Amino acid sequence: MSRIHNLICYKRNKSTPAEETFVGAIDEGSSSTRFLVFSSKTHLPVASHQINTTNICLNDGWVEQDPEDILIKVKETITVTCEKLKSINISPSSIVAIGVTNQRESTVVWDKYTGKPLYNAIIWMDMRAQGIVERLLEKRIPNCDTLDERKRNLQFKCGLTMNPYFSVFKLLWLMENVPEVLKAIQEKRCMFGTIDSWLIWNLTGGIKGGVHVTDVTNASRTMLMNIHSLRWDQTLIEFFNIPNGVILPEIRSCSEVFGRMVDGPLAETKIAGCIGDQQAALLGQMCFLSGQAKSTFGTGCFVLYNTGRKPVISEHGLLTTVAFKMGAHTDPIYALEGSVAVAGFAAKWLMENLEVVDSYQDLTMKADTVENTNGVHFVPAFSGLYAPYWRSDARGTISGLTMEMTDAHLMRATLEGICFQTKDVLQSMQSDTGHPTTALNVDGGMSVSDTFLQILTNLCGIPVVRPKMVETTALGAALAAGFAVGVWRMHSVKSDCDTYVPTICYKEQKTKYDMWKNAIKQSIGWNRDNDEDNDDFAGF
């Protein structure tokens, strides 16, 4: 079944119908680094290369990556992809622009003069800064007497909740725990950025004139950007006590020329797009209109709901973020977002830690052999619960065990747990906007499974739509870059999709969801004092 999407059409920009150009996309994610090349005519990838990323976990709840290793792998994927292009008689010189999309919130600090990282990149799911969050929640703000008023004041400015998920807390931890970072700040040579800033600075010259920039989507994940002005906010900077020795990147739109590649097979090619990975997927899913939503099922799960030109400040545990800004002189488009820490990672845990299944395909096949979970619920809160609960004291739980449970029931409970977390977010989005989501566009590695998507549509009670072209995150980065240099323009055409519809009734959906809520209660409060109110799920 097809849906009407706003899709980009080829723009004959001083070219004949026989001519074809290409746009590249650097897709630097939590688990892999990729480079893909898209055709200006078909909008499909013609060549790509992928390298897995290595995580460094020094302590429980810590996740790091080597920034130099990330850069090396980005360059390698570009080189290999260009060789693949040559093998199919496409010259790398026909790539007219490159877009960058990246894992958001992940934080890098490096030396302005040597170009060397001052510490490993601290990855978005890292939880080491929880103590800093708790300390800052006690900090007073003028005219904000209660804890709730302080939370709302910050949320109105930056759209985010107080959680170690966000970049500013990773920066504060580095300042407090890594002497090299503090010294670099005192000497005004500490450059700060998310992964996009690190890559663009290096790819455009590094210490020899590299451009230190970020875009509005990545900046909106730091807690330091004002989502209304789209600028670094001095009030937020002062609240978090960020010294002026920290060199912040310039905030730009998602779609403009930032600089040019300085070396490699694509030297002199324009870098013309920059957008965080989840916003890139929203763009790649063609969710250009208010009310459209997408969910990406990768390591985590990220649901974004386009709210149009005005930000909606959530009262139900969601984040307000910039969806995209397609050009320096265009209006920003905003989104509500629900971030779920664990999605595909739960399947990986079953494969690698428990060794009860060999692959995701085997997991979904086994889950399909049973009609239900036999009352088993799996809450995969390995690093706490994100939206809409925001409880760092939650832990993964498997409840409802009986002697009749089999590994197939556990497999299905794993898939259902991910789907229920998605439903939690969709429920909050409806409460914040007053409008139910009428369909959910999906992408990411887990979306290849028909079994998973049927469970998703049954539990959420709405149609689930998967595009035929599944590389939506990379496509979003390519769209941003191609739009900046005139390769494409916006237009409406049909896009082929697979659509899944519910096969269970509302009463069964509600019964299952009520049981899930009971399972959530069991997962909360594991590392807190007994006097904490474990029924308060709305905390930030």
XYZ file of C-alpha atoms in Angstrom:
540
model
C 0.000 0.000 0.000
C 1.331 3.448 -0.915
C 1.091 6.759 0.911
C 1.451 10.295 -0.400
C 4.670 11.776 0.923
C 6.346 15.090 0.274
C 9.304 13.843 -1.694
C 12.133 15.604 -3.437
C 12.281 15.695 -7.180
C 15.245 16.035 -9.454
C 15.945 19.635 -10.360
C 17.537 20.173 -13.752
C 20.057 22.704 -12.566
C 21.948 23.625 -15.746
C 21.945 19.985 -16.847
C 20.338 17.836 -19.487
C 17.978 14.936 -18.705
C 20.802 12.484 -19.489
C 23.088 13.953 -16.853
C 23.145 12.660 -13.305
C 24.870 13.923 -10.194
C 25.258 12.420 -6.746
C 25.119 13.453 -3.099
C 27.101 11.750 -0.351
C 26.015 11.147 3.252
C 28.254 10.474 6.241
C 26.149 8.501 8.721
C 28.086 8.249 11.995
C 25.975 6.243 14.415
C 26.274 4.607 17.806
C 27.124 1.187 16.414
C 28.540 1.859 12.944
C 29.998 4.445 10.590
C 28.781 4.553 6.992
C 29.133 6.548 3.817
C 26.385 6.343 1.201
C 26.035 7.987 -2.194
C 22.560 8.872 -3.532
C 21.502 9.505 -7.115
C 20.041 12.915 -7.957
C 17.469 11.208 -10.179
C 16.265 8.219 -8.196
C 17.094 9.372 -4.650
C 18.366 5.840 -4.063
C 21.831 4.819 -2.833
C 24.157 3.606 -5.575
C 27.154 2.683 -3.387
C 28.026 2.520 0.298
C 30.440 1.139 2.868
C 29.995 0.441 6.564
C 32.400 -0.183 9.463
C 31.318 -1.187 12.962
C 32.077 1.169 15.845
C 33.897 0.070 19.012
C 32.445 0.969 22.408
C 34.661 1.398 25.468
C 32.908 0.566 28.759
C 35.274 1.226 31.662
C 32.610 1.124 34.388
C 28.963 0.200 34.788
C 26.837 2.752 32.931
C 29.823 4.269 31.090
C 29.975 4.243 27.279
C 32.859 5.880 25.388
C 34.305 5.851 21.868
C 37.661 6.996 20.512
C 37.103 10.224 18.503
C 40.194 9.633 16.365
C 38.988 6.113 15.559
C 35.619 7.560 14.503
C 37.380 10.024 12.179
C 39.602 7.301 10.690
C 36.571 5.102 9.995
C 34.663 7.975 8.375
C 37.571 8.601 6.020
C 37.904 4.886 5.278
C 34.216 4.524 4.409
C 34.531 7.462 1.996
C 37.618 5.980 0.320
C 36.121 2.498 -0.081
C 32.799 3.857 -1.350
C 34.594 5.954 -3.957
C 36.404 2.847 -5.175
C 33.045 1.089 -5.467
C 31.748 4.020 -7.530
C 34.646 3.692 -9.918
C 33.895 -0.019 -10.348
C 30.430 0.883 -11.679
C 31.812 3.667 -13.893
C 30.777 6.582 -11.687
C 33.421 9.208 -11.046
C 33.707 10.447 -7.428
C 33.942 13.938 -8.906
C 30.219 13.680 -9.755
C 29.464 13.924 -6.004
C 28.464 17.573 -5.696
C 27.884 17.774 -1.937
C 28.118 15.818 1.293
C 25.750 15.766 4.262
C 26.665 14.707 7.784
C 24.337 12.952 10.206
C 25.487 11.731 13.585
C 24.653 10.191 16.932
C 23.381 13.098 18.989
C 24.353 14.241 22.520
C 27.652 12.316 22.310
C 30.300 14.789 23.452
C 33.864 15.478 22.338
C 36.421 17.962 23.674
C 39.698 18.551 21.863
C 42.745 20.829 21.809
C 42.447 23.845 19.510
C 46.170 23.843 18.705
C 47.083 20.143 18.491
C 43.740 18.845 17.265
C 43.999 15.914 19.694
C 41.030 14.786 21.797
C 41.349 15.629 25.474
C 39.353 12.530 26.394
C 37.294 9.838 24.687
C 33.911 10.813 23.295
C 31.248 10.255 25.958
C 28.340 8.588 24.178
C 24.705 9.652 24.497
C 23.596 6.630 26.564
C 26.348 7.149 29.180
C 24.918 7.654 32.705
C 27.996 8.678 34.726
C 26.817 12.263 35.281
C 23.711 11.354 37.313
C 25.231 12.821 40.485
C 25.816 16.130 38.722
C 22.179 16.193 37.612
C 20.978 15.655 41.167
C 23.270 18.367 42.477
C 22.085 20.918 39.920
C 18.434 20.157 40.623
C 19.023 21.761 44.009
C 20.483 24.915 42.484
C 18.372 28.024 42.933
C 17.021 30.055 40.027
C 15.669 33.600 40.552
C 11.867 33.657 40.867
C 11.743 29.839 40.863
C 11.125 28.675 44.421
C 10.135 25.046 43.903
C 11.878 22.152 42.195
C 9.076 21.929 39.640
C 9.409 25.644 38.793
C 13.159 25.235 38.275
C 12.591 22.280 35.971
C 9.960 24.106 33.932
C 12.104 27.250 33.661
C 14.965 25.332 32.100
C 12.639 23.272 29.928
C 10.991 26.377 28.487
C 14.374 27.700 27.384
C 16.004 24.544 26.001
C 13.095 22.115 25.608
C 14.871 19.375 27.553
C 14.678 17.698 30.941
C 17.472 17.390 33.495
C 19.097 14.067 32.574
C 22.677 12.834 32.033
C 21.568 11.981 28.483
C 22.335 15.542 27.357
C 25.693 16.963 26.326
C 26.109 19.638 28.998
C 26.280 17.049 31.781
C 28.951 15.103 29.930
C 30.922 18.337 29.576
C 30.544 19.085 33.290
C 31.778 15.603 34.182
C 34.831 16.122 31.979
C 35.533 19.477 33.614
C 35.319 17.973 37.087
C 37.145 14.691 36.499
C 39.736 15.131 33.734
C 42.577 17.521 34.687
C 43.658 17.888 31.043
C 40.225 19.240 30.166
C 40.170 21.770 32.993
C 43.671 22.967 32.104
C 42.710 23.360 28.436
C 39.668 25.404 29.478
C 41.800 27.662 31.669
C 44.151 28.188 28.717
C 41.203 28.817 26.344
C 42.095 25.993 23.976
C 39.289 23.521 24.801
C 36.989 23.020 21.830
C 33.618 21.470 22.595
C 31.187 19.834 20.255
C 28.985 16.900 19.401
C 30.239 14.344 16.870
C 29.175 16.479 13.896
C 31.387 19.364 15.059
C 34.379 17.066 15.548
C 33.981 15.577 12.067
C 33.346 18.806 10.165
C 36.238 20.599 11.912
C 38.643 17.827 10.938
C 37.300 17.234 7.424
C 37.565 20.964 6.604
C 41.156 21.342 7.798
C 41.381 20.834 11.559
C 44.191 22.940 13.028
C 44.770 24.352 9.528
C 41.577 26.334 9.229
C 38.896 23.800 10.127
C 35.379 25.179 10.529
C 33.983 24.872 14.063
C 30.222 24.615 13.549
C 27.170 22.644 14.540
C 23.571 22.769 13.352
C 20.384 23.673 15.191
C 19.319 20.038 15.673
C 22.525 18.949 17.398
C 22.790 22.202 19.359
C 19.241 21.660 20.625
C 20.456 18.495 22.392
C 23.102 20.162 24.544
C 20.809 22.060 26.993
C 22.772 25.222 26.158
C 20.818 26.448 23.118
C 17.660 28.518 23.450
C 15.120 26.768 21.220
C 13.325 30.050 20.525
C 16.314 32.209 19.502
C 18.399 29.279 18.167
C 21.445 30.768 19.898
C 23.638 29.753 22.803
C 21.748 31.088 25.824
C 23.762 33.081 28.323
C 21.327 32.283 31.142
C 21.745 28.556 30.530
C 25.526 28.913 30.229
C 25.607 30.715 33.584
C 23.253 28.214 35.234
C 25.537 25.332 34.270
C 28.621 27.451 35.051
C 30.307 26.848 31.691
C 33.543 28.921 31.595
C 34.264 31.177 28.620
C 37.370 29.043 28.049
C 35.101 26.407 26.492
C 35.039 27.134 22.740
C 31.480 26.514 21.531
C 30.773 25.889 17.828
C 28.839 28.376 15.711
C 25.190 27.329 15.330
C 24.031 27.106 11.702
C 21.060 25.718 9.786
C 20.908 22.099 8.592
C 21.202 22.991 4.918
C 23.975 25.354 3.806
C 27.599 25.146 2.729
C 29.777 24.789 5.838
C 33.108 24.257 4.092
C 34.964 21.915 1.767
C 36.726 18.599 2.208
C 40.485 19.230 2.329
C 41.857 15.814 1.340
C 41.005 12.296 0.219
C 39.132 11.256 -2.932
C 36.493 13.948 -2.350
C 38.853 16.888 -1.756
C 37.173 20.234 -2.501
C 33.684 18.700 -2.288
C 31.253 20.900 -0.360
C 29.982 19.803 3.038
C 26.495 21.287 2.754
C 24.308 19.385 5.201
C 24.418 18.714 8.933
C 21.604 17.174 10.986
C 21.279 14.901 14.029
C 20.447 11.310 13.182
C 16.879 11.217 14.491
C 15.953 14.490 12.819
C 17.610 13.187 9.645
C 15.312 10.164 9.758
C 12.291 12.475 10.170
C 13.454 14.357 7.082
C 14.220 11.150 5.180
C 10.730 9.843 6.015
C 9.334 13.006 4.367
C 7.571 14.085 7.584
C 7.508 17.717 6.491
C 3.987 18.470 7.750
C 2.747 19.147 11.264
C 1.193 16.005 12.753
C 3.425 13.521 10.958
C 5.528 11.185 13.112
C 8.291 8.642 12.737
C 10.009 6.121 14.968
C 13.527 4.828 14.412
C 14.295 1.446 15.932
C 18.049 1.155 16.261
C 20.128 0.752 19.410
C 17.452 2.871 21.072
C 14.031 3.985 19.881
C 13.341 7.590 18.960
C 9.865 8.879 18.171
C 9.591 12.371 16.637
C 6.329 14.229 16.006
C 6.404 17.292 13.734
C 4.711 20.215 15.525
C 5.377 22.852 12.845
C 6.847 26.334 13.280
C 6.092 26.706 16.990
C 7.698 24.623 19.741
C 5.345 22.708 22.018
C 6.677 22.507 25.578
C 5.720 19.089 26.889
C 3.859 18.530 30.129
C 3.963 14.747 29.795
C 7.615 13.760 29.885
C 8.622 14.495 26.293
C 11.372 16.678 24.862
C 11.001 19.712 22.615
C 13.617 19.785 19.901
C 14.365 21.420 16.566
C 13.287 19.074 13.764
C 15.147 20.872 10.960
C 15.907 24.263 9.475
C 16.396 24.025 5.725
C 18.535 27.071 5.026
C 19.963 30.042 6.875
C 16.975 32.276 6.094
C 14.137 29.792 6.591
C 11.951 29.212 9.640
C 12.832 26.310 11.928
C 10.466 23.371 12.223
C 10.042 21.873 15.689
C 9.201 18.429 17.025
C 8.193 16.635 20.173
C 10.458 13.702 20.885
C 10.268 10.618 23.027
C 13.620 8.906 23.479
C 13.707 5.256 24.579
C 17.160 4.126 25.696
C 16.895 0.441 24.774
C 15.364 -1.059 21.645
C 17.665 -3.095 19.395
C 20.106 -3.251 22.293
C 17.654 -5.578 24.069
C 17.869 -8.025 21.173
C 21.652 -7.696 21.221
C 21.615 -8.470 24.956
C 19.724 -11.713 24.312
C 22.191 -12.654 21.600
C 25.485 -11.695 23.215
C 24.907 -11.813 26.971
C 22.412 -14.656 27.366
C 23.348 -16.413 24.109
C 19.804 -17.731 23.725
C 19.541 -16.721 20.062
C 22.050 -16.190 17.253
C 20.553 -13.333 15.237
C 17.738 -10.814 15.145
C 16.136 -12.790 12.331
C 16.138 -15.934 14.490
C 14.708 -13.937 17.416
C 11.744 -12.666 15.399
C 11.154 -16.085 13.824
C 11.069 -17.725 17.254
C 8.804 -14.979 18.629
C 6.405 -15.669 15.774
C 5.985 -19.293 16.883
C 3.860 -18.236 19.890
C 0.681 -16.139 19.829
C 1.423 -14.277 23.054
C 4.003 -13.931 25.830
C 2.111 -16.210 28.251
C 1.953 -13.288 30.710
C 5.679 -12.498 30.617
C 6.756 -8.847 30.412
C 10.295 -7.623 29.792
C 11.120 -3.998 30.668
C 14.594 -3.440 29.139
C 15.558 -0.533 31.418
C 19.270 -1.392 31.503
C 20.287 2.261 31.889
C 17.092 3.599 33.412
C 13.890 4.680 31.705
C 13.864 7.643 29.338
C 10.685 9.257 27.999
C 8.105 9.671 29.293
C 9.195 8.441 32.748
C 12.741 9.826 33.097
C 13.689 7.512 35.925
C 17.389 6.779 36.240
C 16.618 4.462 39.180
C 14.773 1.968 36.945
C 16.405 -1.322 36.004
C 15.607 -4.075 33.554
C 13.040 -6.573 34.829
C 11.385 -9.743 33.556
C 8.078 -10.333 35.341
C 5.241 -12.824 35.125
C 7.463 -15.894 34.963
C 5.817 -19.318 35.213
C 6.976 -22.875 34.616
C 5.271 -22.741 31.211
C 7.485 -19.937 29.897
C 9.777 -20.819 26.989
C 12.520 -18.937 25.200
C 9.972 -18.101 22.478
C 7.818 -16.303 25.051
C 10.868 -14.317 26.186
C 11.654 -13.381 22.566
C 8.118 -12.123 22.029
C 8.161 -10.280 25.369
C 11.335 -8.517 24.242
C 9.665 -7.274 21.071
C 6.516 -6.295 22.966
C 8.542 -4.372 25.555
C 10.024 -2.216 22.823
C 6.585 -1.672 21.280
C 4.990 -0.762 24.614
C 7.679 1.854 25.228
C 6.786 3.328 21.841
C 3.106 3.385 22.833
C 4.031 5.196 26.066
C 5.599 7.961 24.001
C 2.699 8.162 21.529
C 0.246 8.492 24.424
C 2.236 11.455 25.783
C 2.349 13.070 22.349
C -1.434 12.877 22.120
C -1.747 14.452 25.581
C 0.621 17.315 24.685
C -0.813 18.131 21.261
C -4.456 17.160 21.714
C -4.248 15.090 18.531
C -3.734 11.333 18.222
C -1.072 10.064 15.839
C -2.940 8.591 12.871
C 0.007 6.612 11.460
C 3.593 5.910 12.436
C 6.418 5.906 9.890
C 9.183 3.506 10.910
C 12.794 2.825 10.019
C 15.962 1.451 11.597
C 17.400 -2.047 11.791
C 14.509 -3.600 13.718
C 11.949 -2.417 11.161
C 13.086 -5.041 8.626
C 11.034 -7.620 10.564
C 7.398 -8.073 9.540
C 6.751 -9.840 12.852
C 8.006 -6.887 14.875
C 5.966 -4.362 12.881
C 2.786 -6.432 13.221
C 3.258 -6.545 16.993
C 3.909 -2.780 16.942
C 0.732 -1.925 15.047
C -1.340 -4.286 17.220
C -0.128 -2.819 20.508
C -0.154 0.835 19.393
C -3.485 0.538 17.591
C -2.497 2.623 14.539
C -1.165 1.829 11.048
C 2.600 1.403 10.825
C 4.252 2.460 7.562
C 7.670 1.264 6.395
C 9.235 2.822 3.285
C 10.648 0.587 0.575
C 13.856 2.622 0.737
C 14.945 2.029 4.332
C 18.080 4.240 4.443
C 16.077 7.181 5.749
C 18.684 8.614 8.135
C 21.361 8.834 5.466
C 18.779 10.087 2.966
C 17.858 12.909 5.350
C 21.488 14.060 5.476
C 21.716 13.818 1.689
C 18.500 15.837 1.290
C 19.863 18.613 3.506
C 23.094 18.781 1.473
C 21.435 18.429 -1.919
C 18.850 21.083 -1.159
C 21.626 23.531 -0.187
C 23.383 23.216 -3.554
C 20.281 23.074 -5.751
C 20.271 19.382 -6.628
C 16.711 18.890 -5.390
C 13.606 20.870 -4.568
C 10.508 19.969 -2.581
C 7.568 18.495 -4.485
C 4.813 15.955 -3.922
C 5.047 12.480 -5.453
C 4.102 8.958 -4.421
C 6.488 6.864 -2.374
C 6.175 3.086 -2.190
C 5.640 1.785 1.348
C 4.494 -1.300 3.215
C 1.637 -0.609 5.635
C 0.702 -2.777 8.628
C -2.700 -2.511 10.333
C -3.944 -3.816 13.700
C -5.482 -7.283 13.864
C -6.553 -7.222 17.534
C -9.416 -5.297 19.132
C -9.178 -2.241 21.387
C -10.154 -4.232 24.503
C -7.243 -6.632 24.016
C -4.880 -3.711 23.370
C -5.959 -2.047 26.628
C -5.642 -5.234 28.679
C -2.108 -5.788 27.432
C -1.167 -2.150 28.052
C -2.505 -2.239 31.624
C -0.293 -5.259 32.328
C 2.664 -3.378 30.857
C 2.058 -0.499 33.259
C 2.231 -2.962 36.146
C 5.552 -4.225 34.824
C 6.859 -0.647 34.662
C 6.057 -0.201 38.354
C 8.179 -3.236 39.156
C 11.187 -1.816 37.303
C 11.366 1.510 39.168
C 13.185 2.250 42.406
C 15.983 -0.313 42.341
C 18.819 1.962 43.469
C 16.924 4.480 45.551
C 16.049 4.800 49.212
C 12.768 3.233 50.255
C 11.212 6.607 50.966
C 11.139 7.607 47.294
C 7.699 7.578 45.797
C 8.033 4.872 43.176
C 4.616 5.614 41.748
C 5.725 9.049 40.571
C 6.536 8.328 36.937
C 6.509 11.920 35.723
C 9.818 13.036 37.205
C 12.442 14.499 34.953
